[in-house]
């Protein structure tokens, strides 16, 4: 029986079964395996893989209750969120979807999306491609608090992101 994974498609709202996973070549030198931590918007992200030479970014994220990513568009990145603990409310385009531990959610580049933790702390893994989301998180973490909207918008523009709404509410 082929190896199967269940993904939730962001645009159609349907489930997609992928029969095989692509084989990846070993990344070139210069790939960051850092375990650096970046924090903003009630999210703590441990960067497990990233850097300019990496084929994708991998981050372990902890999201505080009722905190999370505001509605935004990632113009050049496809993302997979794998929830390991708790519950999150995701906005995917116009649809709100509750995800729980064990769920995996795919968000295609160009889709409006955001999330917030429901009923306590939530943990998930984020894999995004091409690699750059680690640098976006580090740039956001470096901004002075409270954040100046112009500074946030400048970081978003530099990394192909656009904030289009608030943090997702119930």
Short mmCIF file of N, CA and C in Angstrom, two decimals:
data_model
loop_
_atom_site.label_atom_id
_atom_site.label_comp_id
_atom_site.label_asym_id
_atom_site.label_seq_id
_atom_site.Cartn_x
_atom_site.Cartn_y
_atom_site.Cartn_z
N UNK A 1 0.85 -1.18 0.00
CA UNK A 1 0.00 0.00 0.00
C UNK A 1 0.89 1.24 0.00
N UNK A 2 0.63 2.22 -0.86
CA UNK A 2 1.48 3.40 -0.92
C UNK A 2 1.35 4.25 0.34
N UNK A 3 2.42 4.98 0.63
CA UNK A 3 2.43 5.91 1.75
C UNK A 3 1.47 7.05 1.45
N UNK A 4 0.53 7.33 2.35
CA UNK A 4 -0.46 8.36 2.11
C UNK A 4 -0.44 9.39 3.23
N UNK A 5 -0.71 10.63 2.86
CA UNK A 5 -0.86 11.72 3.83
C UNK A 5 -2.15 12.45 3.50
N UNK A 6 -2.80 12.95 4.51
CA UNK A 6 -4.04 13.68 4.32
C UNK A 6 -3.75 15.17 4.45
N UNK A 7 -4.12 15.94 3.46
CA UNK A 7 -3.93 17.39 3.47
C UNK A 7 -5.30 18.03 3.29
N UNK A 8 -5.51 19.17 3.84
CA UNK A 8 -6.75 19.90 3.63
C UNK A 8 -6.43 21.04 2.65
N UNK A 9 -7.09 21.08 1.53
CA UNK A 9 -6.82 22.10 0.52
C UNK A 9 -7.42 23.43 0.95
N UNK A 10 -6.68 24.50 0.77
CA UNK A 10 -7.13 25.79 1.26
C UNK A 10 -8.21 26.40 0.38
N UNK A 11 -8.16 26.21 -0.89
CA UNK A 11 -9.07 26.92 -1.78
C UNK A 11 -10.40 26.18 -1.93
N UNK A 12 -10.35 24.88 -2.11
CA UNK A 12 -11.56 24.11 -2.35
C UNK A 12 -12.26 23.66 -1.07
N UNK A 13 -11.52 23.63 0.03
CA UNK A 13 -12.09 23.15 1.26
C UNK A 13 -12.28 21.64 1.26
N UNK A 14 -11.73 20.94 0.29
CA UNK A 14 -11.84 19.49 0.18
C UNK A 14 -10.61 18.83 0.77
N UNK A 15 -10.69 17.52 0.93
CA UNK A 15 -9.53 16.75 1.35
C UNK A 15 -8.84 16.19 0.12
N UNK A 16 -7.53 16.18 0.15
CA UNK A 16 -6.74 15.65 -0.95
C UNK A 16 -5.85 14.56 -0.40
N UNK A 17 -5.83 13.41 -1.03
CA UNK A 17 -4.92 12.34 -0.65
C UNK A 17 -3.73 12.39 -1.59
N UNK A 18 -2.55 12.44 -1.02
CA UNK A 18 -1.33 12.41 -1.83
C UNK A 18 -0.73 11.02 -1.66
N UNK A 19 -0.60 10.28 -2.76
CA UNK A 19 -0.14 8.90 -2.69
C UNK A 19 1.34 8.79 -2.39
N UNK A 20 2.12 9.70 -2.87
CA UNK A 20 3.56 9.62 -2.64
C UNK A 20 4.09 10.99 -2.27
N UNK A 21 5.20 11.00 -1.61
CA UNK A 21 5.87 12.24 -1.26
C UNK A 21 7.11 12.37 -2.13
N UNK A 22 7.43 13.57 -2.61
CA UNK A 22 8.61 13.73 -3.46
C UNK A 22 9.89 13.46 -2.67
N UNK A 23 10.88 12.97 -3.37
CA UNK A 23 12.19 12.75 -2.75
C UNK A 23 12.99 14.03 -2.89
N UNK A 24 13.59 14.48 -1.81
CA UNK A 24 14.36 15.71 -1.82
C UNK A 24 15.84 15.40 -1.80
N UNK A 25 16.59 16.13 -2.60
CA UNK A 25 18.04 16.01 -2.56
C UNK A 25 18.54 16.67 -1.28
N UNK A 26 19.70 16.27 -0.83
CA UNK A 26 20.29 16.89 0.36
C UNK A 26 20.52 18.37 0.09
N UNK A 27 20.21 19.24 1.04
CA UNK A 27 20.41 20.66 0.84
C UNK A 27 21.89 20.99 0.72
N UNK A 28 22.16 22.10 0.05
CA UNK A 28 23.54 22.52 -0.13
C UNK A 28 24.08 23.14 1.14
N UNK A 29 25.37 23.44 1.14
CA UNK A 29 25.97 24.08 2.31
C UNK A 29 25.36 25.46 2.51
N UNK A 30 25.42 25.95 3.71
CA UNK A 30 24.84 27.24 4.04
C UNK A 30 23.43 27.14 4.58
N UNK A 31 22.91 25.93 4.69
CA UNK A 31 21.57 25.74 5.25
C UNK A 31 21.64 25.93 6.76
N UNK A 32 20.70 26.65 7.29
CA UNK A 32 20.68 26.98 8.70
C UNK A 32 19.91 25.93 9.49
N UNK A 33 20.59 25.25 10.40
CA UNK A 33 19.96 24.38 11.39
C UNK A 33 20.24 25.05 12.72
N UNK A 34 19.42 26.00 13.13
CA UNK A 34 19.84 26.89 14.21
C UNK A 34 19.15 26.70 15.53
N UNK A 35 17.89 26.31 15.52
CA UNK A 35 17.07 26.32 16.72
C UNK A 35 16.97 27.72 17.32
N UNK A 36 17.08 28.75 16.47
CA UNK A 36 16.85 30.12 16.90
C UNK A 36 15.37 30.28 17.25
N UNK A 37 15.08 31.22 18.14
CA UNK A 37 13.71 31.49 18.56
C UNK A 37 13.32 32.89 18.10
N UNK A 38 12.13 33.02 17.52
CA UNK A 38 11.57 34.32 17.15
C UNK A 38 10.19 34.43 17.78
N UNK A 39 9.87 35.62 18.31
CA UNK A 39 8.59 35.82 18.99
C UNK A 39 7.91 37.08 18.47
N UNK A 40 6.61 36.96 18.19
CA UNK A 40 5.77 38.13 17.93
C UNK A 40 4.32 37.68 17.84
N UNK A 41 3.41 38.59 18.11
CA UNK A 41 1.97 38.36 17.97
C UNK A 41 1.48 37.14 18.76
N UNK A 42 2.09 36.90 19.94
CA UNK A 42 1.68 35.77 20.75
C UNK A 42 2.15 34.43 20.23
N UNK A 43 3.11 34.45 19.29
CA UNK A 43 3.66 33.23 18.70
C UNK A 43 5.13 33.14 19.06
N UNK A 44 5.56 31.96 19.50
CA UNK A 44 6.98 31.67 19.67
C UNK A 44 7.33 30.62 18.63
N UNK A 45 8.28 30.95 17.76
CA UNK A 45 8.65 30.04 16.67
C UNK A 45 10.10 29.61 16.84
N UNK A 46 10.31 28.31 17.00
CA UNK A 46 11.65 27.75 17.01
C UNK A 46 12.00 27.40 15.57
N UNK A 47 13.02 28.05 15.04
CA UNK A 47 13.41 27.84 13.65
C UNK A 47 14.31 26.61 13.59
N UNK A 48 13.80 25.56 12.98
CA UNK A 48 14.53 24.30 12.90
C UNK A 48 15.34 24.19 11.62
N UNK A 49 14.84 24.78 10.53
CA UNK A 49 15.55 24.77 9.25
C UNK A 49 15.19 26.03 8.51
N UNK A 50 16.18 26.67 7.94
CA UNK A 50 15.93 27.88 7.17
C UNK A 50 17.21 28.38 6.53
N UNK A 51 17.23 29.64 6.19
CA UNK A 51 18.39 30.24 5.54
C UNK A 51 18.20 30.27 4.04
N UNK A 52 18.98 31.10 3.38
CA UNK A 52 18.83 31.31 1.94
C UNK A 52 19.10 30.06 1.11
N UNK A 53 19.96 29.16 1.59
CA UNK A 53 20.30 27.97 0.81
C UNK A 53 19.36 26.80 1.07
N UNK A 54 18.47 26.93 2.04
CA UNK A 54 17.56 25.83 2.39
C UNK A 54 16.47 25.69 1.33
N UNK A 55 15.98 24.48 1.09
CA UNK A 55 14.89 24.30 0.13
C UNK A 55 13.53 24.72 0.69
N UNK A 56 13.41 24.80 2.01
CA UNK A 56 12.16 25.18 2.67
C UNK A 56 12.49 25.61 4.09
N UNK A 57 11.51 26.19 4.76
CA UNK A 57 11.62 26.58 6.17
C UNK A 57 10.81 25.61 7.01
N UNK A 58 11.34 25.23 8.18
CA UNK A 58 10.61 24.41 9.15
C UNK A 58 10.68 25.12 10.49
N UNK A 59 9.51 25.34 11.11
CA UNK A 59 9.46 26.00 12.41
C UNK A 59 8.47 25.28 13.32
N UNK A 60 8.85 25.09 14.58
CA UNK A 60 7.94 24.59 15.61
C UNK A 60 7.35 25.81 16.30
N UNK A 61 6.03 25.94 16.25
CA UNK A 61 5.38 27.15 16.75
C UNK A 61 4.50 26.85 17.96
N UNK A 62 4.59 27.74 18.95
CA UNK A 62 3.70 27.73 20.10
C UNK A 62 2.88 29.00 20.03
N UNK A 63 1.56 28.86 20.06
CA UNK A 63 0.65 30.00 19.93
C UNK A 63 -0.13 30.14 21.23
N UNK A 64 -0.07 31.32 21.83
CA UNK A 64 -0.78 31.58 23.07
C UNK A 64 -2.28 31.73 22.80
N UNK A 65 -3.10 31.42 23.82
CA UNK A 65 -4.56 31.49 23.71
C UNK A 65 -5.01 32.84 23.17
N UNK A 66 -5.90 32.80 22.18
CA UNK A 66 -6.49 33.96 21.54
C UNK A 66 -5.46 34.87 20.86
N UNK A 67 -4.28 34.35 20.62
CA UNK A 67 -3.23 35.07 19.89
C UNK A 67 -2.98 34.33 18.58
N UNK A 68 -2.20 34.94 17.70
CA UNK A 68 -1.86 34.27 16.46
C UNK A 68 -1.55 35.23 15.34
N UNK A 69 -1.58 34.71 14.13
CA UNK A 69 -1.24 35.48 12.94
C UNK A 69 -2.47 36.20 12.40
N UNK A 70 -2.35 37.50 12.15
CA UNK A 70 -3.48 38.20 11.54
C UNK A 70 -3.73 37.69 10.12
N UNK A 71 -4.90 37.98 9.60
CA UNK A 71 -5.21 37.60 8.22
C UNK A 71 -4.18 38.24 7.30
N UNK A 72 -3.56 37.41 6.47
CA UNK A 72 -2.51 37.92 5.59
C UNK A 72 -2.43 37.06 4.33
N UNK A 73 -1.68 37.56 3.37
CA UNK A 73 -1.42 36.84 2.13
C UNK A 73 0.08 36.64 2.02
N UNK A 74 0.49 35.42 1.74
CA UNK A 74 1.88 35.10 1.41
C UNK A 74 1.91 34.90 -0.10
N UNK A 75 2.46 35.87 -0.81
CA UNK A 75 2.36 35.88 -2.26
C UNK A 75 3.21 34.81 -2.95
N UNK A 76 4.28 34.35 -2.29
CA UNK A 76 5.21 33.45 -2.96
C UNK A 76 5.47 32.15 -2.21
N UNK A 77 4.78 31.91 -1.11
CA UNK A 77 5.06 30.73 -0.28
C UNK A 77 3.84 29.82 -0.18
N UNK A 78 4.07 28.52 -0.37
CA UNK A 78 3.10 27.50 -0.01
C UNK A 78 3.44 27.04 1.40
N UNK A 79 2.41 26.73 2.20
CA UNK A 79 2.64 26.36 3.60
C UNK A 79 1.84 25.12 3.98
N UNK A 80 2.42 24.34 4.87
CA UNK A 80 1.73 23.23 5.50
C UNK A 80 1.84 23.42 7.01
N UNK A 81 0.70 23.42 7.70
CA UNK A 81 0.65 23.51 9.15
C UNK A 81 0.26 22.14 9.69
N UNK A 82 1.04 21.59 10.62
CA UNK A 82 0.77 20.29 11.24
C UNK A 82 0.55 20.54 12.73
N UNK A 83 -0.68 20.42 13.19
CA UNK A 83 -1.03 20.74 14.57
C UNK A 83 -0.71 19.54 15.46
N UNK A 84 0.05 19.78 16.52
CA UNK A 84 0.44 18.70 17.43
C UNK A 84 -0.25 18.77 18.78
N UNK A 85 -0.76 19.95 19.14
CA UNK A 85 -1.39 20.11 20.45
C UNK A 85 -2.37 21.27 20.40
N UNK A 86 -3.51 21.10 21.04
CA UNK A 86 -4.49 22.18 21.15
C UNK A 86 -5.37 22.32 19.93
N UNK A 87 -6.04 23.48 19.87
CA UNK A 87 -6.96 23.79 18.78
C UNK A 87 -6.65 25.18 18.25
N UNK A 88 -6.81 25.35 16.96
CA UNK A 88 -6.63 26.66 16.34
C UNK A 88 -7.80 26.93 15.41
N UNK A 89 -8.15 28.20 15.30
CA UNK A 89 -9.14 28.63 14.32
C UNK A 89 -8.38 29.28 13.18
N UNK A 90 -8.47 28.68 11.99
CA UNK A 90 -7.82 29.22 10.80
C UNK A 90 -8.84 29.93 9.94
N UNK A 91 -8.41 31.01 9.33
CA UNK A 91 -9.16 31.65 8.27
C UNK A 91 -8.44 31.29 6.98
N UNK A 92 -9.15 30.69 6.03
CA UNK A 92 -8.61 30.36 4.72
C UNK A 92 -9.55 31.02 3.71
N UNK A 93 -9.05 32.04 3.04
CA UNK A 93 -9.87 32.89 2.18
C UNK A 93 -11.05 33.39 3.02
N UNK A 94 -12.28 33.03 2.71
CA UNK A 94 -13.45 33.52 3.46
C UNK A 94 -13.96 32.51 4.48
N UNK A 95 -13.33 31.35 4.57
CA UNK A 95 -13.84 30.25 5.40
C UNK A 95 -13.04 30.11 6.69
N UNK A 96 -13.74 29.97 7.82
CA UNK A 96 -13.10 29.66 9.10
C UNK A 96 -13.15 28.16 9.32
N UNK A 97 -12.01 27.59 9.73
CA UNK A 97 -11.88 26.15 9.92
C UNK A 97 -11.19 25.90 11.25
N UNK A 98 -11.81 25.08 12.12
CA UNK A 98 -11.15 24.69 13.37
C UNK A 98 -10.28 23.47 13.10
N UNK A 99 -9.02 23.56 13.53
CA UNK A 99 -8.11 22.42 13.39
C UNK A 99 -7.65 22.00 14.78
N UNK A 100 -7.38 20.70 14.92
CA UNK A 100 -7.01 20.11 16.21
C UNK A 100 -5.73 19.31 16.06
N UNK A 101 -5.22 18.87 17.19
CA UNK A 101 -4.03 18.02 17.19
C UNK A 101 -4.23 16.86 16.21
N UNK A 102 -3.25 16.64 15.37
CA UNK A 102 -3.31 15.60 14.35
C UNK A 102 -3.74 16.09 12.98
N UNK A 103 -4.34 17.28 12.91
CA UNK A 103 -4.76 17.83 11.61
C UNK A 103 -3.58 18.48 10.90
N UNK A 104 -3.64 18.41 9.57
CA UNK A 104 -2.64 19.06 8.72
C UNK A 104 -3.39 19.93 7.72
N UNK A 105 -2.93 21.15 7.55
CA UNK A 105 -3.63 22.12 6.72
C UNK A 105 -2.66 22.69 5.69
N UNK A 106 -3.02 22.63 4.42
CA UNK A 106 -2.21 23.21 3.34
C UNK A 106 -2.79 24.57 2.97
N UNK A 107 -1.93 25.58 2.84
CA UNK A 107 -2.34 26.90 2.40
C UNK A 107 -1.50 27.25 1.18
N UNK A 108 -2.17 27.45 0.05
CA UNK A 108 -1.49 27.77 -1.20
C UNK A 108 -1.06 29.23 -1.21
N UNK A 109 0.06 29.50 -1.90
CA UNK A 109 0.50 30.88 -2.04
C UNK A 109 -0.63 31.70 -2.66
N UNK A 110 -0.78 32.92 -2.17
CA UNK A 110 -1.83 33.81 -2.66
C UNK A 110 -3.14 33.71 -1.92
N UNK A 111 -3.31 32.69 -1.07
CA UNK A 111 -4.56 32.54 -0.30
C UNK A 111 -4.50 33.41 0.95
N UNK A 112 -5.57 34.10 1.25
CA UNK A 112 -5.67 34.83 2.51
C UNK A 112 -5.78 33.81 3.63
N UNK A 113 -4.98 34.00 4.68
CA UNK A 113 -5.03 33.07 5.81
C UNK A 113 -4.54 33.75 7.08
N UNK A 114 -4.90 33.17 8.20
CA UNK A 114 -4.49 33.61 9.52
C UNK A 114 -5.01 32.60 10.52
N UNK A 115 -4.63 32.76 11.79
CA UNK A 115 -5.06 31.78 12.79
C UNK A 115 -4.97 32.37 14.18
N UNK A 116 -5.69 31.74 15.11
CA UNK A 116 -5.57 32.04 16.53
C UNK A 116 -5.80 30.75 17.32
N UNK A 117 -5.18 30.68 18.50
CA UNK A 117 -5.33 29.51 19.37
C UNK A 117 -6.65 29.60 20.12
N UNK A 118 -7.33 28.47 20.22
CA UNK A 118 -8.62 28.39 20.92
C UNK A 118 -8.47 27.62 22.23
N UNK A 119 -8.99 28.14 23.33
CA UNK A 119 -9.09 27.38 24.57
C UNK A 119 -7.78 27.00 25.21
N UNK A 120 -6.73 27.70 24.94
CA UNK A 120 -5.42 27.41 25.54
C UNK A 120 -4.31 27.49 24.52
N UNK A 121 -3.13 27.10 24.95
CA UNK A 121 -1.95 27.13 24.08
C UNK A 121 -2.08 26.05 23.01
N UNK A 122 -1.63 26.36 21.80
CA UNK A 122 -1.60 25.38 20.71
C UNK A 122 -0.18 25.29 20.17
N UNK A 123 0.16 24.10 19.68
CA UNK A 123 1.49 23.89 19.09
C UNK A 123 1.32 23.27 17.71
N UNK A 124 2.18 23.73 16.79
CA UNK A 124 2.14 23.19 15.44
C UNK A 124 3.49 23.35 14.77
N UNK A 125 3.67 22.59 13.72
CA UNK A 125 4.85 22.68 12.88
C UNK A 125 4.43 23.39 11.60
N UNK A 126 5.28 24.32 11.15
CA UNK A 126 5.05 25.01 9.89
C UNK A 126 6.18 24.64 8.94
N UNK A 127 5.81 24.20 7.75
CA UNK A 127 6.78 23.97 6.67
C UNK A 127 6.35 24.88 5.53
N UNK A 128 7.26 25.74 5.06
CA UNK A 128 6.92 26.64 3.96
C UNK A 128 8.02 26.60 2.91
N UNK A 129 7.58 26.80 1.67
CA UNK A 129 8.52 26.81 0.56
C UNK A 129 8.12 27.88 -0.44
N UNK A 130 9.07 28.59 -1.01
CA UNK A 130 10.51 28.49 -0.79
C UNK A 130 10.89 29.01 0.59
N UNK A 131 12.09 28.68 1.03
CA UNK A 131 12.57 29.08 2.35
C UNK A 131 12.70 30.60 2.41
N UNK A 132 12.06 31.20 3.38
CA UNK A 132 12.24 32.61 3.71
C UNK A 132 11.42 32.99 4.93
N UNK A 133 10.48 32.14 5.32
CA UNK A 133 9.61 32.50 6.43
C UNK A 133 10.38 32.62 7.74
N UNK A 134 11.48 31.90 7.88
CA UNK A 134 12.33 32.03 9.06
C UNK A 134 12.87 33.45 9.17
N UNK A 135 13.30 34.02 8.05
CA UNK A 135 13.85 35.38 8.06
C UNK A 135 12.76 36.41 8.31
N UNK A 136 11.54 36.15 7.82
CA UNK A 136 10.41 37.02 8.12
C UNK A 136 10.15 37.05 9.62
N UNK A 137 10.10 35.88 10.25
CA UNK A 137 9.86 35.81 11.70
C UNK A 137 10.97 36.52 12.47
N UNK A 138 12.22 36.34 12.06
CA UNK A 138 13.33 37.00 12.75
C UNK A 138 13.25 38.51 12.60
N UNK A 139 12.86 38.99 11.43
CA UNK A 139 12.72 40.43 11.21
C UNK A 139 11.58 41.00 12.05
N UNK A 140 10.47 40.27 12.17
CA UNK A 140 9.37 40.73 13.01
C UNK A 140 9.78 40.74 14.48
N UNK A 141 10.52 39.72 14.91
CA UNK A 141 11.00 39.64 16.28
C UNK A 141 11.91 40.81 16.62
N UNK A 142 12.65 41.31 15.65
CA UNK A 142 13.61 42.40 15.88
C UNK A 142 12.94 43.77 15.99
N UNK A 143 11.67 43.89 15.62
CA UNK A 143 10.98 45.18 15.70
C UNK A 143 10.74 45.56 17.16
N UNK A 144 10.87 46.87 17.46
CA UNK A 144 10.56 47.30 18.83
C UNK A 144 9.08 47.11 19.15
N UNK A 145 8.80 46.83 20.43
CA UNK A 145 7.43 46.64 20.90
C UNK A 145 7.04 47.86 21.71
N UNK A 146 5.88 48.46 21.51
CA UNK A 146 4.83 48.05 20.58
C UNK A 146 5.26 48.31 19.13
N UNK A 147 4.74 47.48 18.22
CA UNK A 147 5.11 47.59 16.82
C UNK A 147 4.50 48.84 16.18
N UNK A 148 5.32 49.52 15.40
CA UNK A 148 4.85 50.62 14.57
C UNK A 148 4.32 50.01 13.27
N UNK A 149 3.11 50.37 12.87
CA UNK A 149 2.47 49.78 11.70
C UNK A 149 3.33 49.93 10.44
N UNK A 150 3.99 51.07 10.29
CA UNK A 150 4.84 51.27 9.11
C UNK A 150 6.01 50.30 9.10
N UNK A 151 6.59 50.02 10.26
CA UNK A 151 7.69 49.05 10.34
C UNK A 151 7.20 47.65 9.99
N UNK A 152 6.03 47.28 10.51
CA UNK A 152 5.46 45.96 10.22
C UNK A 152 5.20 45.83 8.72
N UNK A 153 4.60 46.85 8.12
CA UNK A 153 4.32 46.81 6.69
C UNK A 153 5.60 46.72 5.87
N UNK A 154 6.66 47.39 6.29
CA UNK A 154 7.94 47.32 5.57
C UNK A 154 8.53 45.91 5.62
N UNK A 155 8.46 45.26 6.79
CA UNK A 155 8.95 43.88 6.90
C UNK A 155 8.10 42.97 6.02
N UNK A 156 6.79 43.13 6.08
CA UNK A 156 5.90 42.30 5.26
C UNK A 156 6.23 42.45 3.77
N UNK A 157 6.39 43.67 3.32
CA UNK A 157 6.70 43.92 1.91
C UNK A 157 8.02 43.27 1.51
N UNK A 158 9.03 43.38 2.37
CA UNK A 158 10.35 42.81 2.08
C UNK A 158 10.28 41.29 1.90
N UNK A 159 9.33 40.62 2.58
CA UNK A 159 9.26 39.17 2.54
C UNK A 159 8.02 38.65 1.80
N UNK A 160 7.40 39.48 0.97
CA UNK A 160 6.29 39.00 0.13
C UNK A 160 5.03 38.67 0.89
N UNK A 161 4.74 39.43 1.95
CA UNK A 161 3.55 39.23 2.78
C UNK A 161 2.72 40.52 2.76
N UNK A 162 1.43 40.41 2.98
CA UNK A 162 0.57 41.58 3.14
C UNK A 162 -0.48 41.26 4.20
N UNK A 163 -0.53 42.08 5.25
CA UNK A 163 -1.57 41.92 6.27
C UNK A 163 -2.85 42.54 5.73
N UNK A 164 -3.93 41.76 5.78
CA UNK A 164 -5.20 42.21 5.20
C UNK A 164 -6.35 42.22 6.20
N UNK A 165 -6.05 41.89 7.47
CA UNK A 165 -7.10 41.88 8.49
C UNK A 165 -6.53 41.57 9.85
N UNK A 166 -7.38 41.55 10.88
CA UNK A 166 -6.93 41.29 12.25
C UNK A 166 -6.68 39.80 12.50
N UNK A 167 -6.21 39.51 13.72
CA UNK A 167 -6.09 38.12 14.17
C UNK A 167 -7.48 37.50 14.14
N UNK A 168 -7.57 36.27 13.71
CA UNK A 168 -8.85 35.58 13.54
C UNK A 168 -9.56 35.46 14.89
N UNK A 169 -10.82 35.89 14.92
CA UNK A 169 -11.62 35.80 16.14
C UNK A 169 -12.74 34.79 15.94
N UNK A 170 -13.22 34.24 17.06
CA UNK A 170 -14.32 33.26 17.01
C UNK A 170 -15.58 33.93 16.52
#
